[in-house]
CSV table of C-alpha atoms and ligand atoms in Angstrom, one decimal:
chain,number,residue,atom,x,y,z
A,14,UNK,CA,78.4,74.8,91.7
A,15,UNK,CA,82.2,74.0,92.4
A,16,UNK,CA,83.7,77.3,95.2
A,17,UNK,CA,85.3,80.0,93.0
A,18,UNK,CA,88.8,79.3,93.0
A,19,UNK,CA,91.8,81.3,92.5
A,20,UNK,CA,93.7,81.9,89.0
A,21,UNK,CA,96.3,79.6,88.4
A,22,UNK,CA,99.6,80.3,89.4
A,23,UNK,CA,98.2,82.7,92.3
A,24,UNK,CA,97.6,81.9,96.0
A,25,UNK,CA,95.9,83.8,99.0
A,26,UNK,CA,98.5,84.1,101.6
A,27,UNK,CA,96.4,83.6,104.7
A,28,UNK,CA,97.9,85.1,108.0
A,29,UNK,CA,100.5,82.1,109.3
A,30,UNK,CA,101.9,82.8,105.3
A,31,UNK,CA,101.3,86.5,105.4
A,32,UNK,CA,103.2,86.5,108.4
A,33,UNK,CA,106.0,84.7,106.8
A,34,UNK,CA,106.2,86.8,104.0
A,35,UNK,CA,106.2,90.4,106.7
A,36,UNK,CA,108.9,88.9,108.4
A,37,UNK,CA,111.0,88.2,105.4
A,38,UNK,CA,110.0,91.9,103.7
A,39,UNK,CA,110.3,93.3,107.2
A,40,UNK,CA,113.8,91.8,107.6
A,41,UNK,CA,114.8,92.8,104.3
A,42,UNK,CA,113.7,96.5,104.4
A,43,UNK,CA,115.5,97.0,107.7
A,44,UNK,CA,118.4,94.9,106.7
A,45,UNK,CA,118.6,97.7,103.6
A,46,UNK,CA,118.5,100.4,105.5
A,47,UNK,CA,121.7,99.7,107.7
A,48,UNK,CA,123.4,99.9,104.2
A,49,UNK,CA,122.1,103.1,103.2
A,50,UNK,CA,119.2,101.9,100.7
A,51,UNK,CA,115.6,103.5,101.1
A,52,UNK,CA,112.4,101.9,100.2
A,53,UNK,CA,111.2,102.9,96.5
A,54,UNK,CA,107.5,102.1,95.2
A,55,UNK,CA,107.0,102.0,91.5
A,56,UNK,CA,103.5,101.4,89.8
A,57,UNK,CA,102.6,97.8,89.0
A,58,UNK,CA,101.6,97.3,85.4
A,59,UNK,CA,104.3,100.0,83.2
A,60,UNK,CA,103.5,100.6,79.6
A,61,UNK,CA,105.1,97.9,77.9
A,62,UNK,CA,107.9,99.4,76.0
A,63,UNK,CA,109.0,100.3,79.9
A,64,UNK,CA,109.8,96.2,80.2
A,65,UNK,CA,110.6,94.7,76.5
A,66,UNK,CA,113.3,96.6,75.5
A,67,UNK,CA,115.8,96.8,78.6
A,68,UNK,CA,114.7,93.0,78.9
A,69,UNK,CA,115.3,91.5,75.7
A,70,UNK,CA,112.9,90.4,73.5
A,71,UNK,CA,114.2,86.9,73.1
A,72,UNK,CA,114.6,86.6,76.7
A,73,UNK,CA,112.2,83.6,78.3
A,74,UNK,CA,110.3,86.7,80.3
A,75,UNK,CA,109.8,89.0,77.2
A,76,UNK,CA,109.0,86.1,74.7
A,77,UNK,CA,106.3,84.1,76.9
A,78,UNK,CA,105.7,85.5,80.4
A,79,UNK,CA,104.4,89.2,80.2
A,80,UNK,CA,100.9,89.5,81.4
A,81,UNK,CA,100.5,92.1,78.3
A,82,UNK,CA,97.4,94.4,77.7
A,83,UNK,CA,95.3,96.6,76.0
A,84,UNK,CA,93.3,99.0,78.6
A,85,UNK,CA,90.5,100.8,77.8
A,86,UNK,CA,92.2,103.6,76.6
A,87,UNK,CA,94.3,102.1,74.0
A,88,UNK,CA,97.4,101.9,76.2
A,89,UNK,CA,99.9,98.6,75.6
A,90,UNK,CA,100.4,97.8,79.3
A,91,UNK,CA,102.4,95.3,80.9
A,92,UNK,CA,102.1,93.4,84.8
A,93,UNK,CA,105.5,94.1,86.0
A,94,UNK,CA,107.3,90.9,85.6
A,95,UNK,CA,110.7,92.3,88.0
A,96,UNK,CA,111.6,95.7,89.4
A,97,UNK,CA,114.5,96.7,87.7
A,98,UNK,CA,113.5,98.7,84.5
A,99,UNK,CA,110.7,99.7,86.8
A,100,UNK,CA,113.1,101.6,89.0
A,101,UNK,CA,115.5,102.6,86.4
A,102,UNK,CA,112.3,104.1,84.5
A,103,UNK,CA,111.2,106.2,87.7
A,104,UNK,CA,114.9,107.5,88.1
A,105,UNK,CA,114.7,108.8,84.5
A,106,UNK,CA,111.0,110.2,84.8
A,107,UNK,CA,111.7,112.2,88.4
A,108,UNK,CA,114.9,113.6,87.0
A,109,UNK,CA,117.3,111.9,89.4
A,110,UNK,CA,119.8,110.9,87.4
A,111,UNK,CA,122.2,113.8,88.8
A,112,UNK,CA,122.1,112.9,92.3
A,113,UNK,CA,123.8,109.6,92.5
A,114,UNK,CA,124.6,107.3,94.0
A,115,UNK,CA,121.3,106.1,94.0
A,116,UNK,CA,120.7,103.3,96.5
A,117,UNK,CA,116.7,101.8,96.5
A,118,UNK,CA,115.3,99.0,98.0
A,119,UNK,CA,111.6,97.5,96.7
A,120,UNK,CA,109.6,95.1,97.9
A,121,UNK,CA,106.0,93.8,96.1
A,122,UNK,CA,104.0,91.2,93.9
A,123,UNK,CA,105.3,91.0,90.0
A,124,UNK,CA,104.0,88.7,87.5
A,125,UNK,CA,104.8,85.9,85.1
A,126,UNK,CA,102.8,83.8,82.8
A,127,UNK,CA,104.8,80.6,84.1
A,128,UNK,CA,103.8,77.4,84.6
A,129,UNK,CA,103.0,76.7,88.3
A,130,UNK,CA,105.5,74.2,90.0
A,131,UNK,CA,107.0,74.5,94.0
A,132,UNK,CA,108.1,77.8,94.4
A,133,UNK,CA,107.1,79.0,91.1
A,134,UNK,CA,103.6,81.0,90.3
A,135,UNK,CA,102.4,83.5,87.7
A,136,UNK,CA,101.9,86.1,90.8
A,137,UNK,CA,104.9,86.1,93.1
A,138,UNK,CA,106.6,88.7,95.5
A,139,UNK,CA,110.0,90.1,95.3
A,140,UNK,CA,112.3,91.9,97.5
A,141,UNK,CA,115.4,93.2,96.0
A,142,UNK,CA,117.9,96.7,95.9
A,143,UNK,CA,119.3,98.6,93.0
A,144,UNK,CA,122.9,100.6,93.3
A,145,UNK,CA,122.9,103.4,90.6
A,146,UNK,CA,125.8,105.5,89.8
A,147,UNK,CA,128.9,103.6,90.8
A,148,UNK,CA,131.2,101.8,88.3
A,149,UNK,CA,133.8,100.7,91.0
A,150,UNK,CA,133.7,96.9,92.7
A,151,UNK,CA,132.9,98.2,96.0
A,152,UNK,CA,129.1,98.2,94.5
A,153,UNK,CA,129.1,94.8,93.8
A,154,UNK,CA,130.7,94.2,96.8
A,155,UNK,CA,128.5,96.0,99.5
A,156,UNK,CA,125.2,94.6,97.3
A,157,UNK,CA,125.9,90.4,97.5
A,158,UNK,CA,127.4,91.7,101.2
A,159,UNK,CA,123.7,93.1,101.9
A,160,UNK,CA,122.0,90.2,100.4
A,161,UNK,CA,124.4,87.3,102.4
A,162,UNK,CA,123.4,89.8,105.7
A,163,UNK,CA,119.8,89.5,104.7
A,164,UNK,CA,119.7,85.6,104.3
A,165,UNK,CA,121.8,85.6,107.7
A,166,UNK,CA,119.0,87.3,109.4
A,167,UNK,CA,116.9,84.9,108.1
A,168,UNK,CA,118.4,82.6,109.5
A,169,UNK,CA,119.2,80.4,105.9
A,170,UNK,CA,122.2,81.5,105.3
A,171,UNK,CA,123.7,78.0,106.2
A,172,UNK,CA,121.8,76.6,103.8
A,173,UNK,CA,122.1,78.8,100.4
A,174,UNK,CA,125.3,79.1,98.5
A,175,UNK,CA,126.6,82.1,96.4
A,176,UNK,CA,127.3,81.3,92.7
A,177,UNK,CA,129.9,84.1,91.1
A,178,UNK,CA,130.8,85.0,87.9
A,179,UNK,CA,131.4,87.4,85.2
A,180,UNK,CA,129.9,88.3,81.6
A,181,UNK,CA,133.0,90.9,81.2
A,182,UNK,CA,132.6,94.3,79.5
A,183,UNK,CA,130.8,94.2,76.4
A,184,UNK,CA,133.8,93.9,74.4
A,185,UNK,CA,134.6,90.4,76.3
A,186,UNK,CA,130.9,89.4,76.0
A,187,UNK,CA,131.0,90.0,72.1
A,188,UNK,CA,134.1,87.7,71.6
A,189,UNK,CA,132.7,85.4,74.0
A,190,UNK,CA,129.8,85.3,71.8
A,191,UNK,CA,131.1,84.6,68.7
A,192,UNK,CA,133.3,81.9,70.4
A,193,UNK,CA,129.9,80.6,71.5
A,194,UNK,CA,127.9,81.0,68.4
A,195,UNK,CA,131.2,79.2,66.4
A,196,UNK,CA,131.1,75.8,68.8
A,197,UNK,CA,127.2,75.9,69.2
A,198,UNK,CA,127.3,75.9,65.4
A,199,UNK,CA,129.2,72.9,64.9
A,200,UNK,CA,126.9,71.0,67.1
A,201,UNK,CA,123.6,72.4,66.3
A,202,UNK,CA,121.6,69.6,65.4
A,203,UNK,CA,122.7,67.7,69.0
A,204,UNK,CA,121.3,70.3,70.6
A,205,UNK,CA,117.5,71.0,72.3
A,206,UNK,CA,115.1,72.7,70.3
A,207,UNK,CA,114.7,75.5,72.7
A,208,UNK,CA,118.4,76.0,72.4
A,209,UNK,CA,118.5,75.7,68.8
A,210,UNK,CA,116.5,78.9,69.0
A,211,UNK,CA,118.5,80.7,71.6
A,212,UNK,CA,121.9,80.0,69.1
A,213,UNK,CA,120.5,82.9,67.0
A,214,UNK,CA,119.3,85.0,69.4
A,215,UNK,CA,120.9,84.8,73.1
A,216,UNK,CA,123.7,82.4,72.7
A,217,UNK,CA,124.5,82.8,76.3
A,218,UNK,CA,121.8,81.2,77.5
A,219,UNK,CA,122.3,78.0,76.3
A,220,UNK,CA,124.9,77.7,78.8
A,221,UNK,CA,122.1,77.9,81.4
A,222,UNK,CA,119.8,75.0,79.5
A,223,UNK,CA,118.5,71.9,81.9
A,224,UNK,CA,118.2,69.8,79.0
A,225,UNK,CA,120.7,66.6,79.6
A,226,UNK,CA,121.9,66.5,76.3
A,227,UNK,CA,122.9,70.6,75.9
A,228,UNK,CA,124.2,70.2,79.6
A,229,UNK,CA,126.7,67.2,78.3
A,230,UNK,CA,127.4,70.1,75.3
A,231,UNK,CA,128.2,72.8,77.3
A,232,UNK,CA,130.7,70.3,78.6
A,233,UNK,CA,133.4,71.2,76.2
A,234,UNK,CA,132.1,74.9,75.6
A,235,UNK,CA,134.9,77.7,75.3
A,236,UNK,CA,135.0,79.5,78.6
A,237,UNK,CA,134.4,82.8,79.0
A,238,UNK,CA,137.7,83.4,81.1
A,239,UNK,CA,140.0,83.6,78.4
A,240,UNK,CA,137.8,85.9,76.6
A,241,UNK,CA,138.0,88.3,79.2
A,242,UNK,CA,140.0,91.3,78.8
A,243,UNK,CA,142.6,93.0,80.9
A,244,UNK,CA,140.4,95.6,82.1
A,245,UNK,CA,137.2,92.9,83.1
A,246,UNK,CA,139.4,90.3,84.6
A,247,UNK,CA,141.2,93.1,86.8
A,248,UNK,CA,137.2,93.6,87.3
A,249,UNK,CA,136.4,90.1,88.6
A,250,UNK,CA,139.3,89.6,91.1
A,251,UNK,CA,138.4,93.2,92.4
A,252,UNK,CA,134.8,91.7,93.0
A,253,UNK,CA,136.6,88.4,94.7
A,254,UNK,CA,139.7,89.9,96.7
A,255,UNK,CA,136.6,92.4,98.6
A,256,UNK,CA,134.4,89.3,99.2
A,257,UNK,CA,137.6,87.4,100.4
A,258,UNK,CA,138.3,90.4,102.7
A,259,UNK,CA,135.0,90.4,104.2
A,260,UNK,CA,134.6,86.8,105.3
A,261,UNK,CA,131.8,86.4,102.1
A,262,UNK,CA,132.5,82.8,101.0
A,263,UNK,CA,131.3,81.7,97.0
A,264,UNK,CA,131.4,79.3,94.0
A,265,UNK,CA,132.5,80.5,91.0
A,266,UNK,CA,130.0,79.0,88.1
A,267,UNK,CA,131.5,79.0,84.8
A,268,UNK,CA,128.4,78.7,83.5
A,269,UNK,CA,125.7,81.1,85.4
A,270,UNK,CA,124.3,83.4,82.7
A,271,UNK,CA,121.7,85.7,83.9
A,272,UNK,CA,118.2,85.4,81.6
A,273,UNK,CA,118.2,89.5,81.2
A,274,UNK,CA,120.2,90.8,78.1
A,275,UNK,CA,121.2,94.1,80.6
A,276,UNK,CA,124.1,92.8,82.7
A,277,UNK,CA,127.6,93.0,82.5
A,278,UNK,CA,130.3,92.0,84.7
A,279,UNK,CA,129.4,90.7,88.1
A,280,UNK,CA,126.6,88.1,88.2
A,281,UNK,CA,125.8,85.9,90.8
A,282,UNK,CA,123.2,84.2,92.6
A,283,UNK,CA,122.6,82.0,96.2
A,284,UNK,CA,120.9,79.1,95.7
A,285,UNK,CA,119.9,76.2,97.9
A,286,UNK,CA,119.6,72.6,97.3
A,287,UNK,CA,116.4,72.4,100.0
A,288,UNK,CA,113.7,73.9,97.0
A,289,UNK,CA,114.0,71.1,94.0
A,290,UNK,CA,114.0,72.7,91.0
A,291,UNK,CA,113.8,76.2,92.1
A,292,UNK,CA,117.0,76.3,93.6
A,293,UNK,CA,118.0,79.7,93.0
A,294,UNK,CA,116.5,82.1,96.2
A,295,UNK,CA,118.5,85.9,95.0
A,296,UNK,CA,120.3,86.6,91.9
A,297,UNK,CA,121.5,89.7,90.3
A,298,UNK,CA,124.6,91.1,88.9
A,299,UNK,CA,125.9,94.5,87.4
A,300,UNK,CA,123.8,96.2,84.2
A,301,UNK,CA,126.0,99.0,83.0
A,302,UNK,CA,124.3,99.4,80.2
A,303,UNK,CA,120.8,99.8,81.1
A,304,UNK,CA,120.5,103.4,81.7
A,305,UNK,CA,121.3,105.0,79.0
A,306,UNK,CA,119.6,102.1,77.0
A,307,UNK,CA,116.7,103.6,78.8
A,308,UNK,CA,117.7,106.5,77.2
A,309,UNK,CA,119.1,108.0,80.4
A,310,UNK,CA,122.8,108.8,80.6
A,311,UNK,CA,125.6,106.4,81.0
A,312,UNK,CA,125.0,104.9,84.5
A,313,UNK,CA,126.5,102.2,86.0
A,314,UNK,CA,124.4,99.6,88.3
A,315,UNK,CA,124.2,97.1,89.9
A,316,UNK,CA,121.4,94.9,92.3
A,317,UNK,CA,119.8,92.1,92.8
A,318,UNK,CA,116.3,90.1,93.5
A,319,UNK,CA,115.0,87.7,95.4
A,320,UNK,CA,112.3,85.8,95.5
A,321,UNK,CA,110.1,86.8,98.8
A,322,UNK,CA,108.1,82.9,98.4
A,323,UNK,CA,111.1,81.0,97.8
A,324,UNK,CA,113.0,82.4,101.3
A,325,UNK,CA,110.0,82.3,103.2
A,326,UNK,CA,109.6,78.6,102.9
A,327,UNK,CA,112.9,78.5,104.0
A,328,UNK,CA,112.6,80.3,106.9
A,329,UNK,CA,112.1,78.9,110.8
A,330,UNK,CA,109.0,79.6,112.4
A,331,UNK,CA,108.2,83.2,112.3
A,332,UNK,CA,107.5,84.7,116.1
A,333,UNK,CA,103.6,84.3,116.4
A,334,UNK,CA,101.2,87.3,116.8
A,335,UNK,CA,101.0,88.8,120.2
A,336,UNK,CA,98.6,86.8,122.5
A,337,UNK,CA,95.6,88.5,123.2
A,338,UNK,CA,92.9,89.5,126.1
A,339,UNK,CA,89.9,87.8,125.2
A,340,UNK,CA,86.9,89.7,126.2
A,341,UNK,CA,83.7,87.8,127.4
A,342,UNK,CA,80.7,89.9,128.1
A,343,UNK,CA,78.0,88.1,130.0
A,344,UNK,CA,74.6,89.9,129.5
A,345,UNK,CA,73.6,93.2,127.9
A,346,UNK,CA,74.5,95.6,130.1
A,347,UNK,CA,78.3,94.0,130.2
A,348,UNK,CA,78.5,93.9,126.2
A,349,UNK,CA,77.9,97.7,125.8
A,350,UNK,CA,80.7,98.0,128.8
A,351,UNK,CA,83.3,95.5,126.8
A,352,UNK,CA,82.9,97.9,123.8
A,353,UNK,CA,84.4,100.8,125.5
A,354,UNK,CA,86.9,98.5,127.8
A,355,UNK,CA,88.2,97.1,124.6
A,356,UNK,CA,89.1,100.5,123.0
A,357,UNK,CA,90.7,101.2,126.7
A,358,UNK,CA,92.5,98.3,126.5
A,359,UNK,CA,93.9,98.7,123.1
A,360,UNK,CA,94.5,102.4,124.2
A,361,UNK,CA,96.7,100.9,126.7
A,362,UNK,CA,98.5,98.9,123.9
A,363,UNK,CA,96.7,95.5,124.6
A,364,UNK,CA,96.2,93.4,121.6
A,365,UNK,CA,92.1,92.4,122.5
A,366,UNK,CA,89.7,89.9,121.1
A,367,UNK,CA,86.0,90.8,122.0
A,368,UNK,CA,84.0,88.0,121.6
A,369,UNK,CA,80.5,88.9,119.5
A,370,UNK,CA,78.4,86.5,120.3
A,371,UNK,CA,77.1,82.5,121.9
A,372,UNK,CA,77.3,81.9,125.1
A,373,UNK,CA,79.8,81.7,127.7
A,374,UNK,CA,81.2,78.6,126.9
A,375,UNK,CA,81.5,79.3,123.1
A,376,UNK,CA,83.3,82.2,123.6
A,377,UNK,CA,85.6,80.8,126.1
A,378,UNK,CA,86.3,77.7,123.1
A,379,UNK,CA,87.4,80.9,120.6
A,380,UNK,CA,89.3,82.5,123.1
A,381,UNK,CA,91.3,79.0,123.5
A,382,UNK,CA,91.4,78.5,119.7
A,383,UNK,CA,93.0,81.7,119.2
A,384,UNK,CA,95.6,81.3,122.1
A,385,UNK,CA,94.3,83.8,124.1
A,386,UNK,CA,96.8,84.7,127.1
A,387,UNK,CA,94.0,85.8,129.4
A,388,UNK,CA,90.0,85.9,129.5
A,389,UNK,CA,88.2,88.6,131.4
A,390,UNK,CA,84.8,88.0,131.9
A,391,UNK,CA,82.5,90.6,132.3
A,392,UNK,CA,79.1,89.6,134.3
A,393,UNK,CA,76.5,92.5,134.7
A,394,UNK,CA,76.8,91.5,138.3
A,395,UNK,CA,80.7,92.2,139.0
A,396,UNK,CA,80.4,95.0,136.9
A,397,UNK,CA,77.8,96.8,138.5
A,398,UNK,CA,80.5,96.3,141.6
A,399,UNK,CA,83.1,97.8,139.2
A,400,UNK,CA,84.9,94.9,138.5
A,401,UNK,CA,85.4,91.9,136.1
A,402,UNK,CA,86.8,88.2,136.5
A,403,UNK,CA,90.4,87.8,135.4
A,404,UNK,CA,91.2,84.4,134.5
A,405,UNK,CA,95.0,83.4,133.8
A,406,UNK,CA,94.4,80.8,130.5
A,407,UNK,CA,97.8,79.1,130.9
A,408,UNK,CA,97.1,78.4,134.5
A,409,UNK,CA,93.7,78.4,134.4
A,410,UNK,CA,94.2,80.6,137.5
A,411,UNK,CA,91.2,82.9,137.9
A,412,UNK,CA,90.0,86.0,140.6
A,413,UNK,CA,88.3,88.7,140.8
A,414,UNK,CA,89.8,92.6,139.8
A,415,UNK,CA,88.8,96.1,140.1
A,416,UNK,CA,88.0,97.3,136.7
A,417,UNK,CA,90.7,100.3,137.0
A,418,UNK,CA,93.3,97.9,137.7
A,419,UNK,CA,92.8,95.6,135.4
A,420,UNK,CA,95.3,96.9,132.7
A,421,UNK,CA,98.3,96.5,135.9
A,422,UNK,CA,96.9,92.8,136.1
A,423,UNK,CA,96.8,92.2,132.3
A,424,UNK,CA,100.3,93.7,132.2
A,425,UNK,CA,102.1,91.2,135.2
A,426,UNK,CA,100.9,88.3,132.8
A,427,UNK,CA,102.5,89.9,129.6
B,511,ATP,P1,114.3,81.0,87.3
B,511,ATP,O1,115.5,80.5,86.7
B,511,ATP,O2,113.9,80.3,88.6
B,511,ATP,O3,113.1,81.1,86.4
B,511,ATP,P2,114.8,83.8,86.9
B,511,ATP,O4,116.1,83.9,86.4
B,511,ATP,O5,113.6,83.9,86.0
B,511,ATP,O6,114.6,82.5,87.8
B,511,ATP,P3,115.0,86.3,88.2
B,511,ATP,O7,114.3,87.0,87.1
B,511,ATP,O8,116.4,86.4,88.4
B,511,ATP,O9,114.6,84.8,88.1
B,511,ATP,O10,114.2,86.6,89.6
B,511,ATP,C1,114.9,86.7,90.8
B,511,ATP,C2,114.3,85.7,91.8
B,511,ATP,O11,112.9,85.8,91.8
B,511,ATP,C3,114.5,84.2,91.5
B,511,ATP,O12,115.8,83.8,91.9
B,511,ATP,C4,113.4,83.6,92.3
B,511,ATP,O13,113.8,83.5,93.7
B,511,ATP,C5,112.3,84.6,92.1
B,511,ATP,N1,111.4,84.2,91.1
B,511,ATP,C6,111.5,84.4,89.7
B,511,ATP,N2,110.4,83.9,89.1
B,511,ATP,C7,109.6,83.4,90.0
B,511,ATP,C8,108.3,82.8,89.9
B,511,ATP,N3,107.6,82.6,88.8
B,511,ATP,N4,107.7,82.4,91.1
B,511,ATP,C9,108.4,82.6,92.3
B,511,ATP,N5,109.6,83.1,92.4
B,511,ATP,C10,110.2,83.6,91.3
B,512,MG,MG1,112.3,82.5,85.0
């Protein structure tokens, strides 16, 4: 019988990758917090309605990724499939809506029904913030600031650049639209099939097609610029002039759409060219109008996410696990002593591998493998003189210690 393997599009993170991953949430969470945004946790699967309206229905992730439900109770659940609605949803359920600004940081798995390539899976981790409550630039502003700071602590920000643009008020976006929907028209039947279908439903995203042929289309497409409006271009160079001030370099990309039918405004993303395909490592932009289609109030937001796989494969080597005190009890009276020792140890803040079984030279070989810093073995001979033998694994080094001062001992090789 072939091993039981995992469900496409998911992957065990053993520890080097789990590791990764920490260091990238860890980084991200702390990075948050200098900026004033606190970690929020909101369920993973959400009844459905929760996801498909403030999404879209003709967007890509309502249409044909949801991991979508029935549960035994009758409920129309959903996987989360990003965090957004998720944390506009809790703000509206715990009555926080007159407290703002809100700021929030997540981090977790969500799910898409994708299909698997590099950097792209059906379960997947995200890290990503949420500003509530402000309609000014400085939001904008101090979010992509937070997420450049974030990939600089990574230590990729060399190697991503930020893509800017804007979708204007929804005035702007309407005459956009038709603009769109009017050239689109002409040249419907040189167009992709997919984008055929968007022309009806989410114009905008054609813009954003990979298909050769719409990409030699979009060409010549009207640009959203000079459907702008006073008030949303006054917007935009807001947006620019504070990431000028701040050192924040970027691109601007006529023709980044975002996939969710929410934002407004500012939309951006950094993307690399070290990933293929999946080039795009944290996007967001501004959602005015999510809120109150939420059925909240008018609120103003703004965030981004990122994609927790996708930066940790571009991250350096993350520090390695502290080197531990291997533990090698030789006979039985030393094995019920290394019991209690190891708790001591680890009392004393040691990081301790006890070895559980074989014989001496077996548990020397895992204490090697696991790049022990330093062995002590315990012989029911020393230890019946109250001491063990300390031996120094990088210099193979080795004497013998009083059982009492072995932790100053262990500590001088740290
Ligand atoms: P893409 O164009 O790559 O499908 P998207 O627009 O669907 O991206 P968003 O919804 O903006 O992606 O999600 C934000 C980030 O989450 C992406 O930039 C990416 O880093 C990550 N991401 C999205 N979908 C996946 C996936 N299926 N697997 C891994 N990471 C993902
Ligand atoms: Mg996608």
């Amino acid at each position: 019988m072939p091993a039981l393997q995992p469900a496409r599009g998911t992957q065990d993170l053993l520890p080097e990758a789990a590791r990764r991953h920490r260091r990238v949430s860890d980084t991200a969470r702390e990075t948050a917090a200098l900026y004033g945004f606190a970690e929020i946790a909101t369920p993973i699967f959400e009844f459905t309605e929760v996801f498909a309206r403030p999404i879209g229905e003709h967007t890509d992730i309502v249409s044909k990724e949801m991991y979508t439900f029935t549960d035994r109770g009758g409920e129309e659940v959903t996987l989360r499939p990003e965090n957004t609605a998720g944390v506009v949803r809790a703000v509206l359920s715990n009555g926080l809506t007159q407290s703002t600004p809100l700021k929030y940081f997540y981090s977790g798995p969500m799910f898409r029904y994708e299909r698997p390539q590099k950097g792209r899976f059906r379960q997947f981790h995200q890290i990503g913030v949420e500003l509530l409550g402000v309609a000014t630039p400085q939001a904008d502003i101090e979010v992509i600031a937070l997420g450049q700071r974030i990939l600089k602590e990574l230590g990729i920000a060399d190697r991503v650049v930020l893509e800017l643009n804007t979708l204007g008020d929804p005035e702007s976006r309407a005459a956009y639209r038709d603009a769109l929907v009017g050239y689109f028209s002409g040249r419907r039947a040189e167009l992709s099939e997919d984008s055929r279908r968007r022309l009806d439903a989410n114009p905008l995203r054609i813009l954003d097609s990979k298909d050769p042929e719409d990409i030699r289309i979009n060409a010549d497409a009207p640009r959203f610029e000079d459907f702008l409006n006073t008030q949303s271009s006054h917007f935009f160079a807001d947006v620019r002039a504070g990431l000028d001030r701040i050192g924040i370099g970027y691109r601007i990309n006529q023709r980044l759409v975002r996939g969710l039918d929410y934002y407004t405004h500012t939309v951006f993303e950094f993307v690399t060219t070290d990933l293929g395909a999946q080039g795009t490592v944290l996007a967001g932009g501004r959602y005015d109008g999510l809120v109150e289609l939420m059925g909240g109030p008018a609120m103003p937001g703004v965030g981004w996410a990122a994609g927790t796989e996708r930066l940790a494969m571009l991250t350096v080597e993350p520090p390695g696990a502290p080197r531990a005190v291997a533990l090698v009890p030789i006979g039985e009276a030393a094995e019920a002593r290394a019991l209690i020792l190891a708790e001591q140890l680890r009392d004393a803040g040691f990081t301790v591998d006890l070895g559980y079984s074989g014989n001496l030279q077996r548990r020397m070989r895992r204490a090697d493998r696991i790049g022990a810093r330093a062995a002590v073995l315990l012989g029911d001979d020393e230890l019946a003189r109250g001491a063990a033998t300390l031996r120094d694994l990088d210099s193979g080094a080795q004497s013998e210690v009083a059982l009492d001062a072995l932790a100053t001992h262990l500590a001088a090789l740290r």
